[in-house]
XYZ file of C-alpha atoms in Angstrom:
386
model
C 33.650 21.886 45.254
C 35.526 19.508 42.956
C 33.267 16.575 43.965
C 30.173 18.681 43.285
C 31.543 19.667 39.887
C 32.347 16.023 39.020
C 28.842 14.907 40.014
C 27.389 17.646 37.822
C 29.546 16.599 34.853
C 28.626 12.922 35.278
C 24.933 13.831 35.424
C 25.278 15.964 32.281
C 27.009 13.140 30.409
C 24.340 10.656 31.484
C 21.539 12.980 30.404
C 23.245 13.560 27.062
C 23.486 9.823 26.469
C 19.817 9.302 27.330
C 18.736 12.192 25.112
C 20.868 10.875 22.245
C 19.273 7.442 22.546
C 15.788 8.934 22.616
C 16.589 11.130 19.621
C 17.924 8.210 17.594
C 14.860 6.099 18.304
C 12.528 8.963 17.391
C 14.492 10.438 14.530
C 16.088 7.444 12.860
C 19.730 6.916 12.104
C 19.964 9.986 9.850
C 18.734 12.378 12.516
C 15.467 13.020 10.634
C 12.339 12.763 12.763
C 10.356 9.741 11.673
C 6.781 8.634 12.356
C 6.727 5.943 15.063
C 5.929 3.207 12.541
C 8.922 4.107 10.355
C 11.256 4.057 13.350
C 9.923 0.638 14.358
C 10.284 -0.662 10.807
C 13.914 0.454 10.688
C 14.612 -1.823 13.623
C 12.675 -4.675 11.997
C 14.654 -4.188 8.793
C 17.919 -4.163 10.694
C 17.087 -7.528 12.255
C 15.936 -9.109 8.977
C 18.812 -7.831 6.838
C 21.268 -9.072 9.440
C 19.727 -12.529 9.677
C 20.992 -15.786 8.235
C 17.565 -16.278 6.651
C 18.061 -13.146 4.548
C 21.615 -14.101 3.573
C 20.383 -17.498 2.446
C 17.510 -15.913 0.504
C 19.921 -13.689 -1.419
C 21.564 -16.766 -2.879
C 18.250 -18.475 -3.693
C 16.818 -15.689 -5.853
C 16.979 -16.603 -9.525
C 14.037 -14.978 -11.381
C 13.595 -11.333 -12.302
C 10.278 -11.315 -10.446
C 11.924 -12.408 -7.210
C 14.906 -10.154 -7.810
C 12.930 -6.898 -8.112
C 12.188 -6.499 -4.361
C 15.937 -6.712 -3.724
C 16.426 -3.593 -5.839
C 14.848 -1.583 -2.991
C 18.050 -2.237 -1.069
C 19.545 0.648 -3.047
C 17.999 2.912 -0.380
C 19.863 1.107 2.392
C 23.438 2.040 3.244
C 26.063 -0.503 4.153
C 27.303 -3.713 2.577
C 24.441 -5.870 1.315
C 25.868 -8.418 -1.098
C 28.601 -10.907 -0.281
C 31.358 -12.084 -2.581
C 29.282 -15.230 -3.059
C 26.357 -13.118 -4.302
C 28.728 -11.202 -6.580
C 29.934 -14.459 -8.107
C 26.343 -15.252 -9.063
C 25.911 -11.794 -10.573
C 29.067 -12.215 -12.641
C 27.914 -15.615 -13.874
C 24.619 -14.271 -15.222
C 26.039 -11.011 -16.556
C 28.716 -12.902 -18.480
C 26.062 -14.758 -20.487
C 25.825 -11.681 -22.697
C 29.207 -12.418 -24.278
C 27.983 -15.389 -26.306
C 24.989 -13.391 -27.602
C 27.188 -11.076 -29.663
C 28.241 -11.086 -33.296
C 31.015 -8.630 -34.112
C 30.370 -6.828 -30.835
C 26.602 -6.440 -31.375
C 23.841 -8.397 -29.639
C 22.280 -10.859 -32.059
C 18.915 -12.609 -31.584
C 20.187 -15.509 -33.713
C 22.773 -16.373 -31.054
C 20.145 -17.010 -28.355
C 19.299 -20.561 -29.385
C 21.172 -23.035 -27.144
C 22.937 -20.189 -25.339
C 23.663 -20.242 -21.617
C 20.961 -17.596 -21.184
C 18.364 -19.833 -22.818
C 19.493 -22.881 -20.859
C 19.206 -20.892 -17.638
C 15.527 -20.272 -18.415
C 15.185 -16.920 -20.165
C 12.806 -16.876 -23.120
C 14.547 -14.535 -25.563
C 17.286 -11.904 -25.695
C 14.944 -9.101 -24.548
C 13.778 -11.204 -21.605
C 17.393 -11.876 -20.607
C 18.407 -8.227 -20.974
C 15.637 -7.131 -18.608
C 16.998 -9.496 -15.952
C 20.505 -8.326 -16.901
C 19.491 -4.733 -16.090
C 18.375 -5.768 -12.604
C 21.451 -7.878 -11.888
C 23.667 -5.085 -13.226
C 22.267 -2.732 -10.585
C 22.801 -5.298 -7.854
C 26.386 -5.671 -8.968
C 26.760 -1.889 -9.152
C 25.724 -1.628 -5.503
C 28.217 -4.348 -4.626
C 30.944 -2.317 -6.365
C 29.948 0.994 -4.782
C 29.789 -0.659 -1.356
C 33.461 -1.510 -1.783
C 33.193 -5.062 -3.084
C 35.144 -4.391 -6.294
C 37.074 -1.543 -7.922
C 34.795 -1.169 -10.946
C 31.797 -2.618 -12.737
C 33.496 -4.366 -15.628
C 30.139 -5.007 -17.285
C 29.590 -1.317 -18.021
C 31.396 -1.946 -21.311
C 28.274 -3.785 -22.544
C 25.956 -0.777 -22.271
C 26.692 0.505 -25.776
C 25.773 -2.837 -27.349
C 22.625 -3.059 -25.213
C 21.541 0.445 -26.234
C 21.933 -0.477 -29.912
C 19.894 -3.621 -29.380
C 17.081 -1.796 -27.566
C 16.839 0.810 -30.334
C 16.751 -1.931 -32.976
C 14.135 -3.913 -31.036
C 11.952 -0.821 -30.631
C 11.940 -0.356 -34.413
C 11.081 -4.031 -34.914
C 8.027 -3.669 -32.652
C 7.018 -0.477 -34.459
C 6.943 -2.464 -37.734
C 4.746 -5.166 -36.145
C 7.576 -7.685 -35.854
C 8.497 -10.101 -33.045
C 11.511 -10.092 -30.738
C 12.092 -13.789 -31.315
C 10.234 -15.134 -28.300
C 7.901 -14.265 -25.473
C 8.770 -12.537 -22.215
C 7.995 -13.302 -18.581
C 4.392 -13.676 -17.389
C 2.770 -10.336 -16.608
C 5.076 -8.421 -18.965
C 5.010 -7.462 -22.640
C 7.785 -6.427 -25.064
C 6.453 -2.857 -25.045
C 7.185 -2.503 -21.317
C 10.265 -4.739 -21.091
C 12.313 -2.459 -23.373
C 11.628 0.856 -21.532
C 12.267 -0.870 -18.201
C 15.610 -2.241 -19.373
C 16.651 1.132 -20.758
C 15.688 2.967 -17.558
C 17.562 0.496 -15.371
C 20.738 1.006 -17.385
C 20.481 4.795 -17.657
C 19.788 4.664 -21.403
C 17.662 7.576 -22.616
C 15.463 8.195 -25.673
C 15.942 4.659 -26.987
C 12.309 3.457 -27.188
C 10.111 6.053 -28.947
C 7.630 3.451 -30.204
C 7.295 1.710 -26.836
C 6.972 5.076 -25.094
C 4.063 5.992 -27.358
C 2.487 2.583 -26.809
C 2.741 2.937 -23.035
C 1.324 6.461 -23.065
C -1.616 5.304 -25.198
C -3.074 3.682 -22.069
C -3.916 7.152 -20.786
C -6.016 8.078 -23.835
C -9.738 8.756 -23.340
C -12.777 8.654 -25.602
C -15.195 11.513 -26.198
C -17.019 10.731 -22.947
C -13.850 11.091 -20.898
C -13.515 7.349 -20.249
C -10.218 5.539 -20.646
C -10.050 3.444 -23.807
C -7.735 0.637 -22.648
C -7.659 -1.552 -19.554
C -4.373 -2.279 -17.819
C -3.910 -5.813 -19.047
C -3.047 -9.164 -17.487
C -1.896 -8.830 -13.869
C 0.640 -10.927 -12.024
C -1.095 -11.898 -8.790
C 2.068 -12.590 -6.800
C 4.546 -10.098 -8.194
C 4.990 -6.921 -10.189
C 3.007 -6.431 -13.394
C 4.911 -4.978 -16.336
C 2.518 -2.282 -17.516
C 2.046 -0.357 -14.243
C 5.699 -0.973 -13.357
C 6.831 0.675 -16.592
C 4.022 3.229 -16.357
C 5.765 4.798 -13.371
C 8.564 5.868 -15.729
C 6.165 8.333 -17.368
C 4.933 10.162 -14.249
C 6.320 13.481 -15.481
C 4.883 13.192 -18.988
C 1.979 15.476 -19.878
C -0.155 12.517 -21.040
C 0.249 10.588 -17.789
C -2.886 10.314 -15.637
C -2.692 8.913 -12.117
C -6.456 8.251 -12.162
C -5.747 5.501 -14.685
C -3.311 3.865 -12.284
C -5.907 3.944 -9.505
C -8.809 2.555 -11.495
C -7.836 0.737 -14.713
C -5.132 -1.684 -13.573
C -6.113 -4.937 -11.890
C -3.740 -6.779 -9.541
C -5.680 -9.854 -8.452
C -9.357 -10.884 -8.340
C -11.725 -10.664 -5.402
C -13.815 -13.435 -6.944
C -12.712 -17.010 -7.623
C -11.487 -18.260 -10.957
C -9.470 -16.872 -13.853
C -9.829 -14.227 -16.569
C -12.132 -12.011 -14.525
C -13.133 -8.631 -15.944
C -11.660 -5.493 -14.384
C -14.896 -5.027 -12.411
C -13.972 -8.166 -10.437
C -10.306 -7.302 -9.972
C -8.521 -5.513 -7.156
C -7.328 -2.162 -8.433
C -5.772 0.472 -6.180
C -9.166 1.962 -5.363
C -10.450 -1.441 -4.231
C -7.277 -2.324 -2.344
C -8.685 -0.285 0.552
C -11.496 -2.822 0.951
C -9.775 -6.033 -0.024
C -6.190 -5.755 1.234
C -6.406 -8.931 3.294
C -8.920 -10.665 1.041
C -8.478 -14.426 0.646
C -9.580 -16.157 -2.544
C -11.651 -19.195 -1.586
C -9.930 -21.468 -4.103
C -6.703 -21.018 -2.160
C -4.858 -19.213 -4.947
C -1.975 -17.078 -3.707
C -2.110 -13.302 -3.991
C 0.379 -10.712 -2.776
C -1.187 -7.278 -2.143
C 2.259 -5.884 -1.276
C 2.984 -5.502 -4.990
C -0.066 -3.312 -5.567
C 1.056 -1.188 -2.629
C 4.623 -0.976 -3.946
C 3.375 -0.007 -7.391
C 1.302 2.778 -5.848
C 4.422 4.042 -4.067
C 6.391 4.272 -7.307
C 3.562 6.248 -8.867
C 3.873 8.786 -6.044
C 0.486 7.925 -4.548
C -0.005 8.656 -0.838
C -1.020 5.317 0.620
C -1.444 6.332 4.246
C -3.990 8.962 3.175
C -5.448 7.317 0.105
C -8.365 8.999 -1.676
C -10.304 6.989 -4.201
C -10.638 8.168 -7.763
C -13.913 6.323 -8.323
C -17.039 5.885 -6.207
C -18.399 2.380 -5.740
C -22.013 2.430 -4.522
C -22.102 -1.377 -4.710
C -19.558 -1.422 -1.884
C -21.423 1.236 0.065
C -18.793 3.908 -0.594
C -19.627 7.115 -2.383
C -18.012 9.780 -0.208
C -14.554 11.304 0.224
C -13.337 8.831 2.802
C -9.560 8.633 3.329
C -7.935 5.218 3.780
C -4.715 4.281 5.527
C -3.508 1.361 3.395
C -0.160 1.393 5.187
C -2.002 0.517 8.406
C -3.705 -2.366 6.588
C -0.297 -3.666 5.510
C 1.121 -3.139 9.021
C -1.743 -5.163 10.507
C -0.833 -8.058 8.213
C 2.683 -8.338 9.686
C 3.637 -10.854 12.326
C 4.607 -9.547 15.753
C 7.114 -10.859 18.247
C 7.672 -9.327 21.678
C 5.547 -6.373 20.583
C 7.712 -5.687 17.509
C 6.847 -6.052 13.838
C 8.595 -8.928 12.072
C 9.912 -8.629 8.524
C 10.619 -12.134 7.231
C 10.178 -12.033 3.437
C 11.288 -9.932 0.470
C 7.879 -8.456 -0.349
C 7.362 -7.032 3.147
C 11.010 -5.969 3.208
C 10.445 -3.935 0.044
C 7.301 -2.285 1.449
C 9.107 -1.414 4.676
C 12.057 0.106 2.794
C 9.744 2.031 0.462
C 7.705 3.422 3.356
C 10.741 4.425 5.420
C 12.378 5.959 2.323
C 9.247 8.004 1.738
C 9.409 9.210 5.338
C 12.982 10.318 4.684
C 11.790 12.383 1.712
C 11.862 10.092 -1.325
C 8.877 11.174 -3.401
C 8.196 7.921 -5.266
C 10.372 5.017 -4.006
C 10.998 2.549 -6.809
C 13.188 -0.432 -7.646
C 13.790 1.035 -11.099
C 16.640 3.145 -12.418
C 20.416 3.055 -12.456
C 21.920 2.695 -8.986
C 23.508 5.769 -7.435
C 25.267 5.916 -4.053
C 23.360 9.133 -3.346
C 20.077 7.273 -2.761
C 21.405 5.273 0.220
C 19.457 7.268 2.804
C 18.555 4.542 5.312
C 21.479 3.858 7.633
C 20.851 0.766 9.704
């Protein structure tokens, strides 16, 4: 009787272990049932984020454009940044000290400053990067790397500067230099404020950004989206995602009026020859014959942050020239998935752009409505447990 009972208990334990393993693979580490692709991507992310290649890449990233994909790591639990990474963060964040006069940030102090020598173009350009690095450092702190974020003391001075800069732009003035390619002062300031949790600081820039959604008497949008960055995020649509809840916001604009890269060869193409979100369905893996680099992942990521469903994408415009006039639904996620390398039947994540897409997609499967690299870091958003 005792032997029979022991065999029964051993069988029950074995079955429990098998069921637990099956549940974890199907449901993800948080116990939430995931689509098969999301579960596979979690494993791919786990391998990439644990690799030496990723650790080395963390220390190579210097520009704001390259840094933005790393901000998606806010959705991933566990220690991400090493003490060596933190030392870099502290170096760049400390540059702000020599930009102050009597405790306030002063454009006149930028000339020959460490920030300028590092490669930033003006104070506003540096502060945008500062806002990204600040959030990386905040994650390092919240993951247990330090007791506090000692750079939080600078937020008051930054808020004053942003408010002053917004008024300068309203009067038609300059911020003392240009900003990074693909951005403009009118989107840099709202982005910086949002990343540092600063509210109601950019009324002029907010109005400027919302003016893109204005229409003429025929119902057509008045403005086009502006100069795109082919291999990274573009400032206008990036900042546009901050206004999703505003009554003037129109997602149709984001689908049709913002170009990301051309499907023809050359430069300065009109919007009709650019990949917008509606055309991404047809040209995701398009190669420009001149050999110019493009990165469709950033269009996909921008769509995510605007809350657009990219695995059931419906076009806002019909394009008879492309033979499409109906209500066809496109799975752009599948197009991205098909662009990934595979090894031993598993998808391989081996770069920051694909890492960001994978995190955004898995986060969405866990219930995040519009995954974004923007905003002040909070421990509550760490929903992916690898």
